[in-house]
Structure formats: structure tokens, C-alpha cells
Coordinates of C-alpha atoms in Angstrom, one line a residue:
X1 CA 112.2 201.5 41.9
X2 CA 113.2 198.9 44.5
X3 CA 114.9 199.1 47.8
X4 CA 116.8 196.3 49.6
X5 CA 118.1 196.7 53.2
X6 CA 120.5 194.1 54.6
X7 CA 120.2 193.4 58.3
X8 CA 123.5 191.6 59.1
X9 CA 122.7 189.9 62.4
X10 CA 121.7 186.3 63.3
X11 CA 121.2 184.5 66.7
X12 CA 123.4 181.7 65.5
X13 CA 125.2 180.6 62.4
X14 CA 123.5 178.0 60.2
X15 CA 125.9 175.3 59.1
X16 CA 125.2 175.9 55.3
X17 CA 125.2 179.7 55.2
X18 CA 127.9 181.9 53.6
X19 CA 125.9 185.2 53.6
X20 CA 127.4 188.2 55.5
X21 CA 126.2 188.3 59.1
X22 CA 127.3 188.6 62.7
X23 CA 126.1 186.7 65.7
X24 CA 127.0 189.5 68.1
X25 CA 124.1 191.9 68.5
X26 CA 126.0 194.5 70.5
X27 CA 126.3 196.9 67.7
X28 CA 122.8 196.4 66.2
X29 CA 121.4 199.8 67.2
X30 CA 124.5 201.6 65.9
X31 CA 124.4 199.7 62.6
X32 CA 120.7 200.5 62.2
X33 CA 121.5 204.2 62.6
X34 CA 124.2 203.8 59.9
X35 CA 121.7 202.1 57.6
X36 CA 119.4 205.1 57.9
X37 CA 122.3 207.5 57.3
X38 CA 123.1 205.5 54.1
X39 CA 119.5 205.8 52.9
X40 CA 120.0 209.5 53.1
X41 CA 123.4 209.4 51.4
X42 CA 122.1 207.2 48.6
X43 CA 118.8 209.0 48.1
X44 CA 119.6 210.0 44.5
X45 CA 121.1 206.7 43.4
X46 CA 117.8 205.5 41.7
X47 CA 116.3 207.3 38.7
X48 CA 113.3 208.3 40.8
X49 CA 112.5 208.4 44.5
X50 CA 109.3 206.4 44.2
X51 CA 109.4 202.8 45.6
X52 CA 107.3 199.9 44.4
X53 CA 108.9 197.3 46.7
X54 CA 111.0 197.3 49.9
X55 CA 112.7 194.2 51.1
X56 CA 114.4 193.7 54.5
X57 CA 116.7 190.7 54.1
X58 CA 119.7 189.3 55.9
X59 CA 120.8 188.0 58.2
X60 CA 117.7 188.0 60.3
X61 CA 115.6 191.1 60.0
X62 CA 113.0 189.7 62.5
X63 CA 115.6 190.5 65.2
X64 CA 114.8 194.2 64.8
X65 CA 112.9 195.7 67.7
X66 CA 110.1 198.3 67.4
X67 CA 112.3 201.3 67.8
X68 CA 114.7 200.1 65.0
X69 CA 111.8 199.3 62.6
X70 CA 110.3 202.7 63.3
X71 CA 113.5 204.5 62.6
X72 CA 114.1 202.6 59.4
X73 CA 110.7 203.2 58.0
X74 CA 110.5 206.8 59.1
X75 CA 113.8 207.4 57.2
X76 CA 112.5 205.7 54.1
X77 CA 109.4 207.9 54.1
X78 CA 111.5 211.0 54.6
X79 CA 113.4 210.5 51.4
X80 CA 111.1 208.4 49.2
X81 CA 107.5 208.1 48.3
X82 CA 106.1 204.6 48.6
X83 CA 103.4 203.3 46.3
X84 CA 100.1 202.6 48.1
X85 CA 100.2 199.0 46.9
X86 CA 104.0 198.5 47.5
X87 CA 105.1 195.1 48.4
X88 CA 107.1 195.4 51.7
X89 CA 108.8 192.1 52.7
X90 CA 110.5 191.1 55.9
X91 CA 112.6 187.9 56.1
X92 CA 111.9 186.2 59.4
X93 CA 112.9 183.1 61.4
X94 CA 110.1 181.0 62.9
X95 CA 111.4 181.4 66.5
X96 CA 111.1 185.2 66.2
X97 CA 107.5 185.0 65.1
X98 CA 106.1 183.0 68.0
X99 CA 105.4 185.2 71.0
X100 CA 105.1 184.2 74.7
X101 CA 102.3 181.8 75.7
X102 CA 100.1 184.7 77.1
X103 CA 100.4 186.7 73.8
X104 CA 101.7 184.5 70.9
X105 CA 100.7 187.1 68.3
X106 CA 102.8 189.9 69.8
X107 CA 105.8 189.8 67.4
X108 CA 103.5 189.4 64.3
X109 CA 101.4 192.4 65.3
X110 CA 104.5 194.5 65.5
X111 CA 105.7 193.4 62.0
X112 CA 102.3 193.9 60.6
X113 CA 102.5 197.6 61.3
X114 CA 105.4 197.9 58.9
X115 CA 105.3 195.1 56.3
X116 CA 102.7 193.3 54.3
X117 CA 104.7 190.2 53.2
X118 CA 106.6 187.7 55.3
X119 CA 109.4 185.4 54.0
X120 CA 109.8 182.7 56.6
X121 CA 113.0 180.7 56.6
X122 CA 111.6 177.3 57.6
X123 CA 114.0 175.2 55.5
X124 CA 112.5 171.9 56.8
X125 CA 109.7 170.7 59.1
X126 CA 111.8 167.7 60.0
X127 CA 113.5 168.1 63.4
X128 CA 116.7 166.1 62.6
X129 CA 117.3 168.2 59.5
X130 CA 116.8 171.4 61.5
X131 CA 119.4 170.2 64.0
X132 CA 121.8 169.2 61.3
X133 CA 121.6 172.7 59.7
X134 CA 121.8 174.3 63.2
X135 CA 118.6 176.2 62.8
X136 CA 117.4 178.2 65.8
X137 CA 113.8 177.0 65.6
X138 CA 112.1 173.7 66.1
X139 CA 109.8 171.8 63.9
X140 CA 106.8 172.7 66.1
X141 CA 107.8 176.4 65.8
X142 CA 108.0 176.0 62.0
X143 CA 104.3 174.9 62.0
X144 CA 103.1 177.3 64.6
X145 CA 104.5 180.4 63.1
X146 CA 102.7 179.9 59.8
X147 CA 99.4 179.4 61.6
X148 CA 100.0 182.5 63.7
X149 CA 101.0 184.6 60.7
X150 CA 97.6 183.8 59.1
X151 CA 95.9 184.8 62.3
X152 CA 97.8 188.1 62.3
X153 CA 96.5 189.0 58.9
X154 CA 99.4 188.0 56.7
X155 CA 97.9 186.7 53.5
X156 CA 101.1 187.3 51.5
X157 CA 103.4 184.6 52.8
X158 CA 106.3 182.7 51.4
X159 CA 108.4 180.0 53.0
X160 CA 111.9 178.8 52.2
X161 CA 112.6 175.1 52.0
X162 CA 115.9 173.3 51.4
X163 CA 116.2 170.0 49.4
X164 CA 119.2 167.9 48.5
X165 CA 120.0 167.1 52.1
X166 CA 121.7 163.7 52.0
X167 CA 119.3 160.9 52.9
X168 CA 118.5 157.2 52.1
X169 CA 115.1 158.0 50.5
X170 CA 113.0 161.0 49.4
X171 CA 110.5 160.5 52.2
X172 CA 111.5 163.5 54.3
X173 CA 111.5 165.8 51.3
X174 CA 108.0 164.6 50.2
X175 CA 106.8 165.1 53.8
X176 CA 108.2 168.6 53.9
X177 CA 106.3 169.5 50.7
X178 CA 103.1 167.9 52.0
X179 CA 103.3 169.9 55.2
X180 CA 103.9 173.2 53.3
X181 CA 101.0 172.5 51.0
X182 CA 98.7 171.8 54.0
X183 CA 99.0 175.5 55.0
X184 CA 97.8 176.8 51.6
X185 CA 100.8 179.2 51.4
X186 CA 100.6 181.2 48.2
X187 CA 104.4 181.2 47.5
X188 CA 107.2 178.7 48.1
X189 CA 110.9 179.0 47.5
X190 CA 113.0 175.9 47.4
X191 CA 116.8 175.7 47.1
X192 CA 119.2 172.8 46.7
X193 CA 121.6 172.5 49.5
X194 CA 125.0 173.7 48.4
X195 CA 128.1 173.1 50.5
X196 CA 130.1 176.3 50.4
X197 CA 133.8 176.7 51.5
X198 CA 134.2 178.3 54.9
X199 CA 130.9 177.1 56.2
X200 CA 130.6 174.4 58.9
X201 CA 129.3 172.0 56.2
X202 CA 132.3 173.0 54.0
X203 CA 134.7 172.2 56.9
X204 CA 132.9 168.9 57.6
X205 CA 133.2 168.0 53.9
X206 CA 137.0 168.7 53.9
X207 CA 137.3 166.4 56.9
X208 CA 135.2 163.6 55.4
X209 CA 132.5 164.1 58.0
X210 CA 129.9 165.0 55.4
X211 CA 129.3 164.5 51.7
X212 CA 127.0 166.4 49.4
X213 CA 124.1 164.5 47.9
X214 CA 125.0 163.2 44.5
X215 CA 123.6 165.0 41.4
X216 CA 121.1 162.3 40.6
X217 CA 119.6 162.4 44.1
X218 CA 119.3 166.2 44.0
X219 CA 117.9 166.2 40.5
X220 CA 115.3 163.6 41.6
X221 CA 114.3 165.9 44.5
X222 CA 114.0 168.8 42.2
X223 CA 111.7 166.8 39.9
X224 CA 109.6 165.8 42.9
X225 CA 109.4 169.5 43.9
X226 CA 108.3 170.7 40.5
X227 CA 105.8 167.9 39.9
X228 CA 104.2 168.2 43.4
X229 CA 103.8 172.0 43.4
X230 CA 102.6 172.3 39.8
X231 CA 100.0 169.6 40.5
X232 CA 98.8 171.7 43.4
X233 CA 98.2 174.9 41.4
X234 CA 101.6 176.6 41.7
X235 CA 103.5 178.0 38.7
X236 CA 107.3 177.7 38.6
X237 CA 108.0 181.3 37.5
X238 CA 111.7 181.0 38.4
X239 CA 113.9 177.9 38.9
X240 CA 113.6 178.1 42.7
X241 CA 110.3 180.0 43.1
X242 CA 106.7 178.8 42.9
X243 CA 103.6 180.9 43.3
X244 CA 99.8 180.6 43.0
X245 CA 98.5 183.0 40.3
X246 CA 99.1 186.6 41.2
X247 CA 101.4 185.9 44.2
X248 CA 104.8 186.2 42.5
X249 CA 107.4 188.0 44.5
X250 CA 107.5 191.5 43.0
X251 CA 110.8 192.5 44.6
X252 CA 112.8 189.5 43.5
X253 CA 111.2 189.6 40.1
X254 CA 112.6 193.1 39.7
X255 CA 116.2 191.6 39.9
X256 CA 115.4 189.1 37.2
X257 CA 113.9 191.7 35.0
X258 CA 116.8 194.1 35.2
X259 CA 114.9 196.8 37.1
X260 CA 117.0 199.4 39.1
X261 CA 117.4 198.8 42.8
X262 CA 119.3 200.2 45.7
X263 CA 120.9 198.0 48.3
X264 CA 121.5 199.5 51.7
X265 CA 123.8 197.9 54.4
X266 CA 127.0 195.9 54.6
X267 CA 127.4 193.5 51.6
X268 CA 124.4 194.9 49.8
X269 CA 124.4 195.3 46.1
X270 CA 122.9 198.1 43.9
X271 CA 122.1 198.3 40.2
X272 CA 121.2 201.2 38.0
X273 CA 121.4 199.6 34.5
X274 CA 124.9 201.0 33.8
X275 CA 126.8 200.0 36.9
X276 CA 126.8 197.8 39.9
X277 CA 127.8 198.8 43.4
X278 CA 129.0 196.4 46.1
X279 CA 129.1 197.6 49.8
X280 CA 131.9 196.3 52.0
X281 CA 131.0 193.1 53.8
X282 CA 132.3 194.2 57.2
X283 CA 130.1 195.8 59.8
X284 CA 132.8 197.9 61.5
X285 CA 134.2 199.2 58.3
X286 CA 130.7 199.9 57.0
X287 CA 129.8 202.0 60.1
X288 CA 133.1 203.9 60.1
X289 CA 132.6 204.9 56.4
X290 CA 129.0 206.0 56.9
X291 CA 129.9 208.1 59.9
X292 CA 132.3 209.9 57.7
X293 CA 129.6 210.5 55.1
X294 CA 131.2 208.1 52.7
X295 CA 129.5 205.2 50.7
X296 CA 131.6 202.1 51.6
X297 CA 131.2 200.5 48.2
X298 CA 132.9 199.6 45.0
X299 CA 131.4 200.7 41.8
X300 CA 131.8 198.5 38.7
X301 CA 130.9 200.0 35.4
X302 CA 129.1 197.3 33.3
X303 CA 130.4 196.7 29.7
X304 CA 128.0 195.6 27.0
X305 CA 129.1 192.0 27.6
X306 CA 128.5 192.3 31.4
X307 CA 125.0 193.6 30.8
X308 CA 124.2 190.8 28.3
X309 CA 125.6 188.1 30.5
X310 CA 123.8 189.3 33.7
X311 CA 120.5 189.4 31.8
X312 CA 121.1 185.9 30.6
X313 CA 122.1 184.6 34.0
X314 CA 119.0 185.9 35.7
X315 CA 116.4 186.0 33.0
X316 CA 116.9 182.5 31.6
X317 CA 115.9 181.1 35.0
X318 CA 112.4 182.7 34.8
X319 CA 109.2 181.9 32.9
X320 CA 109.7 185.2 31.0
X321 CA 113.1 184.1 29.7
X322 CA 115.3 186.5 27.8
X323 CA 114.0 188.7 25.0
X324 CA 116.5 188.3 22.1
X325 CA 115.6 191.9 21.0
X326 CA 116.8 193.2 24.3
X327 CA 119.9 191.0 24.1
X328 CA 120.6 192.5 20.7
X329 CA 120.1 196.0 22.0
X330 CA 122.4 195.4 25.0
X331 CA 125.1 193.7 22.9
X332 CA 125.0 196.3 20.1
X333 CA 124.9 193.5 17.5
X334 CA 122.5 190.7 16.4
X335 CA 122.6 188.3 19.4
X336 CA 121.1 185.4 17.5
X337 CA 123.7 185.7 14.8
X338 CA 126.5 186.1 17.4
X339 CA 125.5 182.9 19.2
X340 CA 124.0 180.9 16.4
X341 CA 126.0 177.8 16.9
X342 CA 125.5 177.7 20.7
X343 CA 121.8 178.4 20.3
X344 CA 121.3 175.6 17.8
X345 CA 123.1 173.2 20.0
X346 CA 120.9 174.0 23.0
X347 CA 117.8 173.7 20.8
X348 CA 119.0 170.3 19.6
X349 CA 119.6 169.1 23.1
X350 CA 116.0 170.1 24.0
X351 CA 117.1 172.5 26.8
X352 CA 116.1 175.8 25.2
X353 CA 113.2 177.1 23.1
X354 CA 112.6 180.3 21.2
X355 CA 109.0 181.6 21.0
X356 CA 107.7 185.1 20.4
X357 CA 111.3 186.4 20.5
X358 CA 111.9 184.9 23.9
X359 CA 114.5 182.3 24.9
X360 CA 113.1 180.1 27.7
X361 CA 114.3 176.9 29.3
X362 CA 112.4 173.7 28.6
X363 CA 111.5 171.4 31.5
X364 CA 114.6 169.3 30.8
X365 CA 116.7 172.5 30.5
X366 CA 115.8 173.7 34.0
X367 CA 118.1 171.1 35.4
X368 CA 121.0 172.7 33.5
X369 CA 120.1 176.4 33.9
X370 CA 123.6 177.6 34.8
X371 CA 125.2 175.6 32.0
X372 CA 122.8 177.0 29.5
X373 CA 123.5 180.5 30.6
X374 CA 127.3 180.0 30.4
X375 CA 127.0 178.7 26.9
X376 CA 125.2 181.8 25.8
X377 CA 127.5 184.3 27.5
X378 CA 129.4 186.7 25.2
X379 CA 132.8 188.2 25.7

């Protein structure tokens, strides 16, 4: 079983981000108490109370102080058993990981008491790109925090990078990858910049102040990403995720493999095979409901088509692909017969292959993952 906890606070808003968060930290302690209360209220949501992974995401979980971390983990251990080898991840921003000059390891020593994996939101090592995105850290902090994390005993590290940032050449992206590789990090996640409505970038785009990179530019950067990381010993086990052997993210893989998980906090999602639950994306409403002993979420019962389509959407992006036998079981009918024409078209285009009962994307197909998934959806 898998537990996700959403920490909906950030120091400042990144210009590309459309996740749920608040830049006001006044209610942080109150909300952490509500998170702990929800853990208790939801203790029987999962089929068992034994956790294999815990993931603190956000927002910016590295804004949590020692008392808040202690309260969260004491609550988890009160209601769950945690596997001795559990993967416990904390998302962090570089500026939160670098301590004062007289004790630069102080924040990392604190986090090391509670988690064994760090996911660091670096996004770029290029100062102008960081300023463009309104990141809170500097390029020097991006480099320093990785070095310090190693010193603090974090072997299980991943960093996030963003590509597809409009530019004249691919030089900055190639330099970002070279810098990441120089640290020997075992896991790298890389995402194409998407300009979402309601974000600063979205508003700039409406005003003609900014344009997204064209598809060909973004595709070329994706190709550079894959070629560079594979050549350096990483496996692309999901479209955006690359790992050295044995360092795949166990928590995120549970989503892609349809494992049950519980999401705690405002905007968090939960899944138990048969239904999906969505918590309200509003901190004040969330706290008020929890204080009343209510779960502030909407439950959606999943139809056969929903379950098939969700499995396709997530599974097709991974190296494991989608097992057609599982698709048939979920659909209640022969999936290959049901989508014979669509499957044959995708085989003919060279985007999809079938081997050992598993549908997987080809290298060419990885550029069209969402399109492939949508063509396989059932109704």
C-alpha cells in the first residue's frame, strides 16, 4: 500500500505551475494538524494498513519544520505499519536544503531523520531560466544542494528538470543534462514545459508576451534527453523518468501499475481499484471539513471503461506497458478484438508493439504517448 501527503505551501509561485498551493504560510501548522486528523479518518481506506512507500509532495514539503515532520510521522506510525525497506520521499527545493554558512548540512540532517529519498526540484542549472520560471533558488544553490545531500547520506536522489523552454539553440538543455550527469544522480525526471491557463506563463501567452516552443523544438529536446541519458547508463522506464538499474521510483511506479494508494491533504487523490477520491483543492474548506470529522472529497465510482482507460493512460507510458490480459479482465471482453482496427493502425505506424502479451510504445511512439492512449480508449 502507498501513502501520499500533499503539503500545499510554497514560498513563491513558479510561473509555470498550476498545482494547488498557497504562498501564505500563516495556516501551515493548522493544516498539518488537519492532515494528521485526515490520516486517522482515512485509516481504513486501503485494503491493509501496511505501507511500502510514503511520499510527501506539494507544494513544497521542505518548508515543514521539525515539529511538523515529527507530528506527521508519529501519526503515520500510530495508524500504519511501515515496511523496514519502505521508500520514503520528500520533495524539496534547493534553497531549503542549503543551511547557513556555519552549518550548511543542518536542513538535510533534519530530513534524513524522517525520509530516505529526496526529490529535488532543480528544473535548470541555468540562471536566466530559473529567473524566467520565478524559481526561489539560484543556479549555485542547485549545484550546492546536490553535493550537500550526498554528504548528508542521501544516496537515493532524484532531480526534476524542465525542457522545451524557448531558446535559439539546444545548448542550455545539453548543458543542464551534462551538469546533472556530473553528479552521478541515480534518477532523473524531465518534463516538457507546458503553458497552462491561469498561470503567469498562460497570461503572458494570452498577451503575446511569451510563446511556447514549437513541437519540433520540444521533440528534438526530448530526443536529446533520451539519447544522452541512455548513453550514460539510465533506463527510460517511464516517458519522463530515467533511472540507473535498481533506482526506479517505487512510489510513482505504484500509480502506473494500478496499486491502491491513499492521498492525504487538499487536492490529493486516492485510488482503491474500484473508485477514485478527490479532495477539495481549497485549504480553508479542507480544514473546516476535517475539523468536523468529514472527508472533504468527492468519490467517483469507476466503470469498466474508466478502469481500462486509466490503465492505458498510465501503463502505456512505462517500460512495462499494458498487459492485454489485464485489459481484457477489466473490460469484461476481449480487448484485442474490441480494438483490433486501432491496434493494427498503431502497429503499422510503428508506434506500438505487442510482445509477451504486453503493449508497449516503440521509440517513435514515445513522442505520441497521449495520442496512442486516446486511440486505444474504450467507451
